[in-house]
XYZ file of N, CA and C in Angstrom:
867
model
N 77.004 157.855 181.223
C 77.412 157.803 179.816
C 76.624 156.700 179.119
N 75.894 157.028 178.022
C 75.063 156.023 177.382
C 75.890 155.092 176.509
N 75.245 153.982 176.074
C 75.966 152.940 175.341
C 76.521 153.451 174.021
N 75.749 154.300 173.295
C 76.219 154.810 172.012
C 77.462 155.672 172.192
N 77.467 156.498 173.257
C 78.629 157.349 173.523
C 79.851 156.494 173.853
N 79.637 155.432 174.647
C 80.748 154.546 174.998
C 81.335 153.907 173.750
N 80.458 153.395 172.854
C 80.948 152.766 171.625
C 81.727 153.759 170.773
N 81.208 154.987 170.675
C 81.888 156.007 169.877
C 83.251 156.339 170.466
N 83.313 156.447 171.797
C 84.582 156.774 172.444
C 85.591 155.642 172.307
N 85.121 154.381 172.393
C 86.027 153.247 172.219
C 86.600 153.240 170.808
N 85.748 153.509 169.803
C 86.237 153.568 168.424
C 87.284 154.669 168.274
N 87.027 155.828 168.886
C 87.988 156.927 168.840
C 89.306 156.501 169.459
N 89.221 155.800 170.577
C 90.417 155.326 171.273
C 91.215 154.375 170.393
N 90.533 153.435 169.732
C 91.222 152.462 168.900
C 91.835 153.116 167.673
N 91.202 154.167 167.167
C 91.804 154.926 166.069
C 93.112 155.553 166.532
N 93.126 156.100 167.760
C 94.348 156.691 168.309
C 95.453 155.651 168.424
N 95.099 154.441 168.876
C 96.085 153.365 168.988
C 96.662 153.037 167.621
N 95.779 152.921 166.633
C 96.224 152.569 165.285
C 97.151 153.634 164.717
N 96.823 154.915 164.940
C 97.668 156.000 164.437
C 99.047 155.949 165.081
N 99.085 155.687 166.386
C 100.378 155.601 167.072
C 101.188 154.429 166.553
N 100.525 153.299 166.324
C 101.222 152.118 165.813
C 101.766 152.371 164.421
N 101.009 153.114 163.609
C 101.465 153.399 162.252
C 102.718 154.263 162.266
N 102.804 155.168 163.241
C 103.972 156.040 163.336
C 105.191 155.267 163.818
N 105.022 154.448 164.848
C 106.157 153.744 165.427
C 106.490 152.468 164.676
N 105.477 151.889 164.005
C 105.689 150.645 163.276
C 105.458 149.421 164.132
N 105.443 149.566 165.439
C 105.191 148.422 166.309
C 104.830 148.919 167.698
N 104.261 148.009 168.479
C 103.938 148.305 169.867
C 104.589 147.247 170.733
N 105.310 147.666 171.754
C 105.947 146.765 172.715
C 106.787 145.695 172.024
N 107.414 146.036 170.896
C 108.242 145.070 170.197
C 107.463 144.067 169.379
N 106.142 144.227 169.278
C 105.306 143.299 168.528
C 104.735 144.001 167.303
N 105.341 143.861 166.139
C 104.807 144.523 164.943
C 103.527 143.853 164.464
N 102.594 144.657 163.994
C 101.381 144.134 163.369
C 101.686 143.922 161.889
N 101.967 142.692 161.499
C 102.339 142.389 160.122
C 101.209 142.674 159.137
N 99.982 142.703 159.631
C 98.834 142.881 158.740
C 98.585 144.336 158.370
N 99.157 145.268 159.113
C 98.832 146.679 158.926
C 99.153 147.134 157.505
N 98.099 147.526 156.775
C 98.202 148.042 155.405
C 98.829 147.057 154.424
N 98.725 145.761 154.717
C 99.249 144.767 153.784
C 98.279 144.598 152.609
N 98.712 143.878 151.586
C 97.831 143.583 150.462
C 96.792 142.563 150.913
N 95.555 142.752 150.478
C 94.478 141.893 150.967
C 93.479 141.635 149.846
N 92.912 140.425 149.845
C 91.942 140.014 148.836
C 90.742 139.391 149.545
N 89.582 139.443 148.904
C 88.391 138.836 149.492
C 87.544 138.191 148.408
N 86.739 137.229 148.825
C 85.865 136.522 147.891
C 84.778 137.427 147.338
N 84.356 138.430 148.128
C 83.325 139.364 147.677
C 83.274 140.546 148.634
N 82.560 141.594 148.238
C 82.256 142.704 149.137
C 80.766 143.002 149.031
N 80.196 143.433 150.139
C 78.761 143.745 150.152
C 78.469 144.997 149.335
N 79.267 146.051 149.572
C 79.126 147.336 148.894
C 80.513 147.929 148.679
N 80.678 148.834 147.708
C 81.994 149.441 147.470
C 82.590 150.134 148.695
N 81.741 150.576 149.622
C 82.266 151.273 150.802
C 82.809 150.317 151.858
N 82.729 148.983 151.611
C 83.246 148.000 152.562
C 84.294 147.098 151.906
N 85.355 147.663 151.313
C 86.361 146.834 150.642
C 87.245 146.086 151.639
N 87.954 145.100 151.133
C 88.769 144.240 151.993
C 89.887 145.000 152.695
N 90.451 146.030 152.043
C 91.603 146.704 152.652
C 91.244 147.463 153.922
N 89.957 147.690 154.177
C 89.561 148.362 155.418
C 89.700 147.445 156.633
N 89.933 146.164 156.402
C 90.144 145.237 157.517
C 91.592 145.211 157.980
N 92.463 145.953 157.282
C 93.879 145.981 157.676
C 94.417 147.410 157.716
N 93.521 148.398 157.817
C 93.958 149.798 157.802
C 94.302 150.327 159.185
N 94.131 149.499 160.219
C 94.457 149.921 161.572
C 93.415 150.815 162.204
N 92.259 150.968 161.563
C 91.197 151.831 162.077
C 89.992 150.964 162.429
N 89.642 150.938 163.701
C 88.577 150.045 164.158
C 87.186 150.524 163.781
N 87.074 151.715 163.190
C 85.763 152.232 162.797
C 85.455 151.953 161.327
N 86.354 151.259 160.618
C 86.114 150.885 159.224
C 86.147 149.370 159.123
N 85.519 148.808 158.059
C 85.405 147.354 158.021
C 85.266 146.808 156.614
N 85.583 145.515 156.496
C 85.252 144.722 155.315
C 83.946 144.009 155.576
N 83.107 143.939 154.553
C 81.861 143.189 154.654
C 81.658 142.407 153.367
N 81.381 141.122 153.502
C 81.224 140.247 152.338
C 79.794 140.278 151.807
N 79.583 139.568 150.709
C 78.239 139.343 150.217
C 77.440 138.509 151.207
N 76.136 138.451 151.005
C 75.239 137.820 151.979
C 75.104 136.318 151.721
N 76.234 135.629 151.788
C 76.242 134.180 151.591
C 77.236 133.539 152.551
N 77.091 132.240 152.764
C 78.101 131.482 153.492
C 79.306 131.256 152.572
N 80.342 130.636 153.123
C 81.524 130.257 152.341
C 82.175 131.453 151.643
N 82.550 132.437 152.445
C 83.306 133.589 151.966
C 84.698 133.545 152.600
N 85.607 134.400 152.147
C 86.944 134.422 152.733
C 87.602 135.784 152.534
N 88.585 136.056 153.385
C 89.452 137.222 153.230
C 90.882 136.739 153.442
N 91.788 137.131 152.539
C 93.173 136.657 152.563
C 94.132 137.830 152.650
N 95.086 137.732 153.567
C 96.114 138.753 153.753
C 97.433 138.244 153.189
N 98.072 139.061 152.370
C 99.417 138.775 151.875
C 100.386 139.645 152.668
N 101.144 139.033 153.554
C 102.046 139.779 154.435
C 103.287 140.282 153.708
N 103.437 139.905 152.439
C 104.534 140.421 151.622
C 105.782 139.577 151.649
N 106.025 138.931 152.770
C 107.187 138.069 152.947
C 106.858 137.072 154.052
N 107.473 135.905 154.090
C 107.181 134.962 155.178
C 107.472 135.580 156.548
N 106.535 135.397 157.462
C 106.648 135.957 158.813
C 106.448 134.858 159.852
N 107.143 135.005 160.971
C 106.949 134.099 162.101
C 105.721 134.581 162.867
N 104.660 133.788 162.892
C 103.363 134.213 163.420
C 103.039 133.457 164.704
N 102.523 134.199 165.702
C 102.144 133.556 166.957
C 100.809 134.011 167.504
N 100.361 135.218 167.132
C 99.080 135.742 167.629
C 98.322 136.422 166.501
N 97.017 136.126 166.420
C 96.127 136.726 165.430
C 94.918 137.272 166.171
N 94.543 138.507 165.859
C 93.396 139.147 166.505
C 92.324 139.400 165.447
N 91.107 138.921 165.721
C 89.962 139.153 164.844
C 88.950 140.017 165.586
N 88.695 141.199 165.049
C 87.717 142.112 165.641
C 86.476 142.093 164.748
N 85.522 141.232 165.104
C 84.323 141.049 164.293
C 83.307 142.161 164.522
N 82.646 142.561 163.461
C 81.461 143.394 163.562
C 80.311 142.491 164.008
N 79.129 143.047 164.209
C 77.989 142.230 164.644
C 77.752 141.052 163.694
N 77.959 141.276 162.406
C 77.789 140.201 161.414
C 79.034 139.320 161.405
N 79.188 138.556 162.457
C 80.378 137.725 162.633
C 80.166 136.342 162.030
N 81.221 135.548 162.082
C 81.112 134.169 161.637
C 80.708 133.264 162.787
N 79.761 132.372 162.540
C 79.451 131.352 163.534
C 80.459 130.212 163.411
N 80.749 129.823 162.164
C 81.769 128.813 161.897
C 82.805 129.414 160.952
N 84.066 129.369 161.377
C 85.129 129.879 160.521
C 86.453 129.255 160.943
N 87.456 129.425 160.100
C 88.798 128.927 160.406
C 89.821 129.993 160.051
N 90.910 130.017 160.797
C 92.075 130.824 160.435
C 93.091 129.874 159.826
N 93.560 130.223 158.639
C 94.454 129.346 157.894
C 95.737 130.079 157.512
N 96.825 129.332 157.395
C 98.112 129.884 156.972
C 98.611 129.141 155.742
N 99.387 129.863 154.923
C 99.921 129.265 153.704
C 101.243 129.928 153.335
N 102.086 129.162 152.663
C 103.339 129.695 152.131
C 103.186 130.186 150.699
N 102.198 129.617 149.963
C 102.110 129.871 148.529
C 100.748 130.362 148.045
N 99.801 130.592 148.951
C 98.448 131.039 148.611
C 97.659 129.968 147.857
N 98.120 128.741 147.920
C 97.392 127.632 147.299
C 97.082 126.526 148.302
N 98.062 126.182 149.102
C 97.899 125.099 150.070
C 97.806 125.709 151.472
N 96.614 125.614 152.069
C 96.353 126.226 153.366
C 96.195 125.176 154.461
N 96.616 125.554 155.665
C 96.477 124.695 156.840
C 95.689 125.433 157.914
N 94.669 124.783 158.464
C 93.919 125.373 159.574
C 94.809 125.444 160.811
N 94.874 126.622 161.442
C 95.591 126.752 162.714
C 94.626 127.091 163.847
N 93.381 127.400 163.478
C 92.349 127.679 164.477
C 90.989 127.503 163.821
N 90.053 126.880 164.536
C 88.681 126.761 164.042
C 87.707 127.188 165.128
N 86.625 127.814 164.701
C 85.555 128.256 165.599
C 84.246 127.636 165.128
N 83.523 127.021 166.057
C 82.251 126.380 165.722
C 81.063 127.075 166.368
N 81.321 128.079 167.212
C 80.236 128.735 167.942
C 80.560 130.215 168.137
N 80.772 130.924 167.033
C 81.125 132.331 167.095
C 80.000 133.184 167.652
N 80.360 134.376 168.143
C 79.402 135.276 168.780
C 79.330 136.611 168.037
N 78.180 137.269 168.131
C 77.997 138.581 167.527
C 79.031 139.559 168.077
N 79.718 140.270 167.197
C 80.667 141.284 167.635
C 81.838 140.752 168.430
N 82.221 139.507 168.209
C 83.299 138.890 168.991
C 84.640 139.579 168.743
N 85.433 139.656 169.792
C 86.816 140.137 169.700
C 87.683 138.944 170.076
N 88.315 138.319 169.076
C 88.975 137.030 169.292
C 90.485 137.183 169.250
N 91.139 136.865 170.355
C 92.598 136.847 170.421
C 93.035 135.390 170.323
N 93.754 135.059 169.258
C 94.082 133.669 168.949
C 95.593 133.475 169.015
N 96.045 132.663 169.941
C 97.457 132.298 170.018
C 97.633 130.918 169.399
N 98.594 130.798 168.504
C 98.841 129.535 167.824
C 100.268 129.083 168.087
N 100.528 127.814 167.817
C 101.910 127.349 167.868
C 102.683 128.095 166.789
N 103.755 128.803 167.146
C 104.443 129.651 166.166
C 104.842 128.895 164.905
N 104.561 129.531 163.774
C 104.989 128.972 162.498
C 105.170 130.107 161.502
N 105.922 129.837 160.453
C 106.221 130.846 159.446
C 105.282 130.698 158.258
N 104.717 131.811 157.817
C 103.818 131.811 156.665
C 103.770 133.215 156.081
N 103.395 133.288 154.816
C 103.244 134.588 154.157
C 101.775 134.998 154.061
N 100.887 134.020 153.946
C 99.471 134.313 153.727
C 98.637 133.881 154.935
N 97.683 134.745 155.307
C 96.752 134.456 156.391
C 95.344 134.582 155.822
N 94.554 133.543 155.978
C 93.182 133.567 155.462
C 92.192 133.305 156.588
N 91.128 134.113 156.618
C 89.986 133.816 157.477
C 88.939 133.181 156.569
N 88.757 131.882 156.730
C 87.839 131.107 155.897
C 86.473 131.097 156.578
N 85.572 131.936 156.085
C 84.267 132.150 156.720
C 83.270 131.121 156.178
N 82.838 130.207 157.025
C 82.077 129.050 156.559
C 80.571 129.158 156.780
N 80.166 129.736 157.901
C 78.730 129.856 158.174
C 78.459 131.145 158.932
N 77.434 131.889 158.489
C 77.120 133.194 159.073
C 76.304 133.072 160.363
N 76.354 134.160 161.136
C 75.516 134.274 162.330
C 74.233 135.044 162.048
N 74.238 135.868 161.010
C 73.093 136.722 160.694
C 72.701 136.533 159.231
N 71.672 137.259 158.806
C 71.253 137.215 157.404
C 72.175 138.036 156.510
N 73.030 138.853 157.121
C 74.003 139.618 156.353
C 75.210 138.735 156.055
N 76.259 139.338 155.488
C 77.457 138.567 155.196
C 78.356 138.466 156.418
N 79.654 138.299 156.171
C 80.664 138.297 157.226
C 81.315 139.673 157.240
N 81.578 140.201 158.433
C 82.136 141.548 158.506
C 83.181 141.639 159.612
N 84.363 142.123 159.249
C 85.475 142.280 160.186
C 85.914 143.738 160.236
N 85.945 144.282 161.455
C 86.507 145.621 161.629
C 88.005 145.598 161.338
N 88.668 144.552 161.866
C 90.127 144.528 161.732
C 90.659 143.114 161.912
N 91.723 142.813 161.157
C 92.506 141.593 161.340
C 93.932 142.029 161.660
N 94.489 141.518 162.748
C 95.849 141.858 163.150
C 96.671 140.576 163.253
N 97.929 140.646 162.851
C 98.811 139.476 162.861
C 100.121 139.862 163.538
N 100.505 139.093 164.551
C 101.694 139.415 165.342
C 102.623 138.209 165.450
N 103.881 138.460 165.787
C 104.785 137.352 166.118
C 104.368 136.741 167.451
N 105.008 135.672 167.885
C 104.692 135.116 169.212
C 104.895 136.179 170.292
N 103.968 136.254 171.241
C 104.039 137.274 172.285
C 104.281 136.618 173.643
N 105.024 137.305 174.485
C 105.231 136.861 175.861
C 104.169 137.455 176.784
N 103.799 138.704 176.513
C 102.788 139.385 177.309
C 101.406 138.947 176.838
N 100.750 138.083 177.602
C 99.463 137.524 177.195
C 98.361 138.570 177.122
N 98.548 139.713 177.775
C 97.524 140.758 177.796
C 97.555 141.638 176.555
N 98.607 141.566 175.775
C 98.796 142.472 174.645
C 97.619 142.422 173.676
N 96.981 143.586 173.453
C 95.870 143.794 172.517
C 94.609 143.014 172.888
N 94.521 142.575 174.148
C 93.305 141.892 174.584
C 92.206 142.908 174.889
N 90.975 142.423 174.954
C 89.822 143.291 175.205
C 89.852 143.813 176.634
N 89.533 145.109 176.786
C 89.495 145.759 178.090
C 88.126 146.395 178.309
N 87.688 146.431 179.561
C 86.471 147.150 179.936
C 86.719 147.805 181.286
N 85.858 148.748 181.661
C 86.075 149.470 182.912
C 84.767 150.060 183.409
N 84.790 150.476 184.670
C 83.619 151.104 185.283
C 83.366 152.489 184.704
N 84.387 153.094 184.137
C 84.286 154.419 183.540
C 85.636 154.827 182.999
N 85.697 155.966 182.315
C 86.964 156.435 181.760
C 86.816 157.858 181.261
N 87.927 158.588 181.226
C 87.943 159.885 180.565
C 87.932 159.659 179.052
N 87.346 160.576 178.272
C 87.171 160.358 176.828
C 88.445 160.028 176.062
N 89.583 160.591 176.460
C 90.837 160.337 175.742
C 91.715 159.296 176.414
N 91.178 158.620 177.424
C 91.965 157.631 178.174
C 91.122 156.394 178.447
N 90.671 155.774 177.376
C 89.752 154.643 177.471
C 90.481 153.335 177.781
N 89.764 152.319 178.240
C 90.387 151.061 178.688
C 91.347 150.396 177.704
N 91.065 150.355 176.367
C 91.997 149.659 175.467
C 93.424 150.190 175.497
N 93.611 151.428 175.941
C 94.960 152.000 175.991
C 95.821 151.350 177.070
N 95.209 150.565 177.956
C 95.975 149.887 179.002
C 96.466 148.514 178.565
N 96.188 148.123 177.313
C 96.728 146.851 176.811
C 97.303 147.009 175.408
N 97.652 148.255 175.032
C 98.157 148.504 173.680
C 99.663 148.328 173.560
N 100.339 148.099 174.688
C 101.775 147.874 174.654
C 102.605 149.118 174.428
N 102.002 150.297 174.566
C 102.710 151.543 174.270
C 102.922 152.381 175.523
N 104.122 152.896 175.670
C 104.409 153.819 176.759
C 103.726 155.151 176.476
N 103.269 155.807 177.518
C 102.681 157.127 177.350
C 101.195 157.130 177.079
N 100.570 155.955 177.019
C 99.116 155.883 176.882
C 98.572 155.079 178.049
N 97.290 155.240 178.353
C 96.735 154.470 179.453
C 95.314 154.862 179.783
N 94.733 154.107 180.697
C 93.373 154.329 181.186
C 93.400 155.309 182.344
N 92.477 156.272 182.342
C 92.313 157.201 183.455
C 90.820 157.362 183.722
N 90.461 157.404 184.998
C 89.071 157.597 185.391
C 89.030 158.493 186.625
N 87.972 159.285 186.747
C 87.785 160.080 187.959
C 87.531 159.148 189.135
N 88.163 159.426 190.269
C 88.055 158.532 191.420
C 86.631 158.480 191.966
N 86.003 159.633 192.145
C 84.642 159.659 192.663
C 84.558 159.126 194.083
N 83.353 158.733 194.475
C 83.129 158.253 195.842
C 83.039 156.737 195.922
N 82.969 156.054 194.766
C 82.862 154.602 194.748
C 84.127 153.996 194.135
N 84.431 152.738 194.451
C 85.576 152.075 193.811
C 85.413 152.050 192.291
N 86.529 152.172 191.582
C 86.546 152.085 190.124
C 87.354 150.860 189.728
N 86.995 150.249 188.605
C 87.689 149.027 188.201
C 87.995 149.028 186.707
N 89.008 148.254 186.357
C 89.339 147.984 184.964
C 89.552 146.480 184.842
N 89.043 145.889 183.752
C 89.098 144.434 183.608
C 89.676 144.041 182.254
N 90.547 143.057 182.296
C 91.195 142.493 181.116
C 90.585 141.136 180.812
N 90.263 140.900 179.539
C 89.750 139.604 179.092
C 90.786 138.970 178.170
N 91.369 137.850 178.589
C 92.448 137.227 177.828
C 91.964 136.523 176.560
N 90.678 136.286 176.446
C 90.145 135.634 175.253
C 89.941 134.147 175.419
N 90.658 133.550 176.354
C 90.491 132.140 176.700
C 91.137 131.933 178.064
N 90.836 130.822 178.694
C 91.430 130.529 179.998
C 92.883 130.113 179.791
N 93.780 130.808 180.470
C 95.214 130.553 180.353
C 95.793 130.214 181.723
N 96.979 129.630 181.730
C 97.700 129.388 182.977
C 98.824 130.404 183.077
N 98.806 131.203 184.136
C 99.807 132.259 184.293
C 100.071 132.496 185.766
N 101.229 133.113 186.043
C 101.617 133.341 187.428
C 102.257 134.691 187.677
N 102.145 135.614 186.695
C 102.719 136.946 186.910
C 101.863 138.007 186.237
N 101.542 139.053 187.001
C 100.801 140.211 186.500
C 101.627 141.452 186.813
N 101.798 142.307 185.817
C 102.569 143.540 185.996
C 101.639 144.730 185.776
N 101.617 145.645 186.741
C 100.818 146.866 186.645
C 101.754 148.058 186.524
N 101.645 148.779 185.423
C 102.423 150.000 185.221
C 101.507 151.194 185.489
N 101.637 151.754 186.680
C 100.747 152.834 187.088
C 101.183 154.168 186.497
N 100.208 155.005 186.186
C 100.490 156.341 185.689
C 100.702 157.324 186.827
N 100.664 158.601 186.480
C 100.874 159.644 187.480
C 99.720 159.726 188.469
N 98.561 159.213 188.049
C 97.386 159.220 188.929
C 97.055 157.777 189.288
N 97.857 157.190 190.131
C 97.730 155.774 190.470
C 96.748 155.562 191.616
N 96.557 154.293 191.954
C 95.756 153.937 193.122
C 96.684 153.676 194.302
N 96.341 154.222 195.439
C 97.070 153.914 196.666
C 96.582 152.580 197.227
N 95.269 152.401 197.230
C 94.664 151.171 197.742
C 93.927 150.476 196.601
N 94.306 149.219 196.334
C 93.653 148.495 195.247
C 93.775 146.990 195.456
N 92.954 146.249 194.713
C 92.934 144.787 194.765
C 93.027 144.232 193.353
N 93.797 143.162 193.180
C 93.892 142.469 191.896
C 93.225 141.107 192.048
N 92.272 140.824 191.161
C 91.528 139.568 191.217
C 91.575 138.868 189.866
N 91.418 137.547 189.887
C 91.383 136.763 188.653
C 90.132 135.894 188.641
N 89.737 135.475 187.430
C 88.531 134.670 187.282
C 88.622 133.837 186.011
N 88.005 132.673 186.025
C 87.923 131.858 184.811
C 86.765 132.293 183.929
N 85.656 132.749 184.542
C 84.436 133.022 183.777
C 84.021 134.490 183.735
N 84.768 135.376 184.400
C 84.403 136.784 184.416
C 83.299 137.117 185.402
N 82.890 136.139 186.211
C 81.821 136.352 187.190
C 82.283 136.062 188.614
N 82.986 134.971 188.787
C 83.460 134.562 190.111
C 84.953 134.855 190.220
N 85.300 135.843 191.043
C 86.679 136.312 191.149
C 87.303 135.914 192.489
N 88.612 135.716 192.466
C 89.372 135.486 193.691
C 90.568 136.425 193.705
N 90.905 136.915 194.883
C 91.982 137.891 195.024
C 93.352 137.217 194.979
N 94.293 137.845 194.259
C 95.678 137.364 194.252
C 96.634 138.406 194.819
N 96.121 139.635 195.036
C 97.015 140.673 195.549
C 96.198 141.849 196.076
N 96.655 142.415 197.210
C 96.066 143.632 197.755
C 97.181 144.606 198.110
N 96.946 145.878 197.818
C 97.931 146.920 198.106
C 97.243 148.054 198.856
N 97.889 148.524 199.921
C 97.320 149.617 200.714
C 98.163 150.878 200.652
N 99.322 150.809 199.956
C 100.207 151.975 199.921
C 100.885 152.103 198.555
N 100.086 152.047 197.495
C 100.623 152.183 196.147
C 101.109 153.593 195.870
N 102.049 153.710 194.930
C 102.652 154.999 194.592
C 102.413 155.341 193.120
N 102.271 156.622 192.848
C 102.104 157.083 191.473
C 103.359 156.779 190.665
N 103.172 156.309 189.438
C 104.283 156.064 188.532
C 105.061 154.792 188.783
N 104.642 153.975 189.737
C 105.416 152.773 190.032
C 105.003 151.605 189.136
N 105.926 150.655 188.983
C 105.640 149.390 188.316
C 105.568 148.311 189.379
N 104.418 147.663 189.476
C 104.203 146.651 190.502
C 104.140 145.276 189.841
N 105.093 144.411 190.184
C 105.125 143.050 189.659
C 104.555 142.104 190.702
N 103.517 141.386 190.324
C 102.793 140.498 191.235
C 103.008 139.063 190.774
N 103.605 138.245 191.611
C 103.831 136.843 191.261
C 103.066 135.940 192.223
N 102.634 134.796 191.711
C 101.888 133.829 192.513
C 101.997 132.467 191.846
N 101.645 131.422 192.590
C 101.660 130.076 192.009
C 100.765 130.073 190.777
N 101.245 129.558 189.637
C 100.458 129.614 188.397
C 99.027 129.114 188.588
N 98.092 129.901 188.053
C 96.673 129.575 188.149
C 96.029 129.715 186.775
N 94.880 129.070 186.624
C 94.120 129.175 185.383
C 93.107 130.313 185.503
N 93.137 131.228 184.547
C 92.167 132.321 184.548
C 92.059 132.926 183.152
N 90.935 133.588 182.925
C 90.701 134.249 181.644
C 90.433 135.735 181.797
N 90.304 136.189 183.058
C 90.001 137.590 183.334
C 90.873 138.090 184.483
N 91.262 139.361 184.396
C 91.975 140.035 185.482
C 91.240 141.343 185.757
N 90.910 141.576 187.018
C 90.229 142.819 187.390
C 91.036 143.545 188.459
N 91.273 144.830 188.228
C 91.946 145.683 189.205
C 90.905 146.664 189.734
N 90.631 146.590 191.030
C 89.643 147.469 191.657
C 90.367 148.513 192.498
N 90.161 149.779 192.154
C 90.839 150.897 192.814
C 89.909 151.499 193.868
N 90.412 151.615 195.093
C 89.572 152.072 196.201
C 89.979 153.424 196.768
N 91.237 153.822 196.561
C 91.700 155.114 197.084
C 92.830 155.618 196.193
N 92.753 156.871 195.700
C 93.812 157.381 194.821
C 95.094 157.688 195.583
N 96.225 157.548 194.882
C 97.519 157.859 195.492
C 97.762 159.356 195.528
N 97.218 160.049 194.539
C 97.371 161.503 194.479
C 96.258 162.061 193.602
N 95.774 163.238 193.931
C 94.736 163.853 193.119
C 93.399 163.147 193.248
N 92.584 163.260 192.201
C 91.229 162.723 192.238
C 90.955 161.797 191.060
N 92.015 161.137 190.561
C 91.867 160.216 189.436
C 92.701 158.960 189.673
N 92.318 157.883 188.970
C 93.135 156.678 188.895
C 93.665 156.573 187.467
N 94.915 156.136 187.326
C 95.481 155.986 185.996
C 96.391 154.776 185.899
N 96.041 153.840 185.021
C 96.859 152.646 184.785
C 97.361 152.686 183.346
N 98.680 152.830 183.192
C 99.254 152.938 181.849
C 99.208 151.610 181.102
N 99.501 150.517 181.807
C 99.567 149.224 181.124
C 99.399 148.089 182.122
N 98.697 147.045 181.683
C 98.611 145.808 182.449
C 99.200 144.696 181.594
N 100.050 143.878 182.191
C 100.714 142.794 181.475
C 100.505 141.489 182.238
N 100.420 140.390 181.496
C 100.234 139.071 182.096
C 101.238 138.114 181.461
N 101.932 137.351 182.306
C 102.948 136.421 181.818
C 102.733 135.037 182.431
N 103.161 134.034 181.694
C 103.029 132.669 182.196
C 103.805 132.490 183.490
N 104.992 133.118 183.552
C 105.806 133.026 184.771
C 106.811 134.158 184.807
C-alpha cells in the first residue's frame, strides 16, 4: 500500500470517527467541546480554508491563515467548560512557536501550553492542569514554512483518565475500514483489523509525551491475537516487554498491570491469531494506575 493511499485511508477513517462522535455527542464519556463551536481567526489564506473547518470534526478539512507570523484562532465553547485535554492536528504548515491559551472573557488570556520547536504535520495531544474556561486560543507566533499556519482540527476535552484517548496510532497494516485510529477513539464497535499473513503484525500507540503509567487495557475484537507481546518505549525505537500472552481469546478484555514506568509509546505485536486469519483490536487504553 503506497503512502498516498495510506494517507487517504487514514483521512477516511478519521471522518468516520467524527461522524460517529457527532451522532453520539461524545466518545467514552469525553465530549469534544470544540465540535462545531463558534470560532474566529486573525486571517484566512483563501475562502476555502475558513476557521470553522478546524472544528467541524472532519480531518480532511482545515483552517489556513495568511502567510505571516503572529496569527491566531479562537474557539468560543459557548459556556465555561472544565478543560483537561486539547488535541491539535496540524497540517504540514504547522507552527514552530505557538501557545495554547485559555480565557473566561476573550480579553485576558493565560498560556497553558507553549511550543518552541514544532514539527511539520504534528499531532499534539496536550494535557493541562484542569481549569474552567470558555475560550480556547491557539496563538501562532512563528511559522515553520513560507505558508501560513494550518490546522486540520482542534479538539477540546474534559480531564481524561484514559491517557490513550485520541492519541496517534500507527500499524504494520490495516483493512481499509478498520484503520489504526479506531483503536483509540474511545468508541465501542470500532477498531483496528489487519490480515494475519505469515509475518507478525503490530499496532503502536504514541502518547504524545513521556508519561508515567502502570496499566494497559486491551479490548480485543472478534478476530483477536492468541499469541502477542506488549512493549513500551520512551523514544519509539528501544522497546522493552511488559507482557506476553500465548493463549489469548477473541472478544476478551485483558488488563495488564505493572510497576509504574515512564514511556511514550505502546506497541502490541501479534504473532498468532486466536481465530480466523485476521487480528482485531477494538481499543487500547492506558492508565496511570
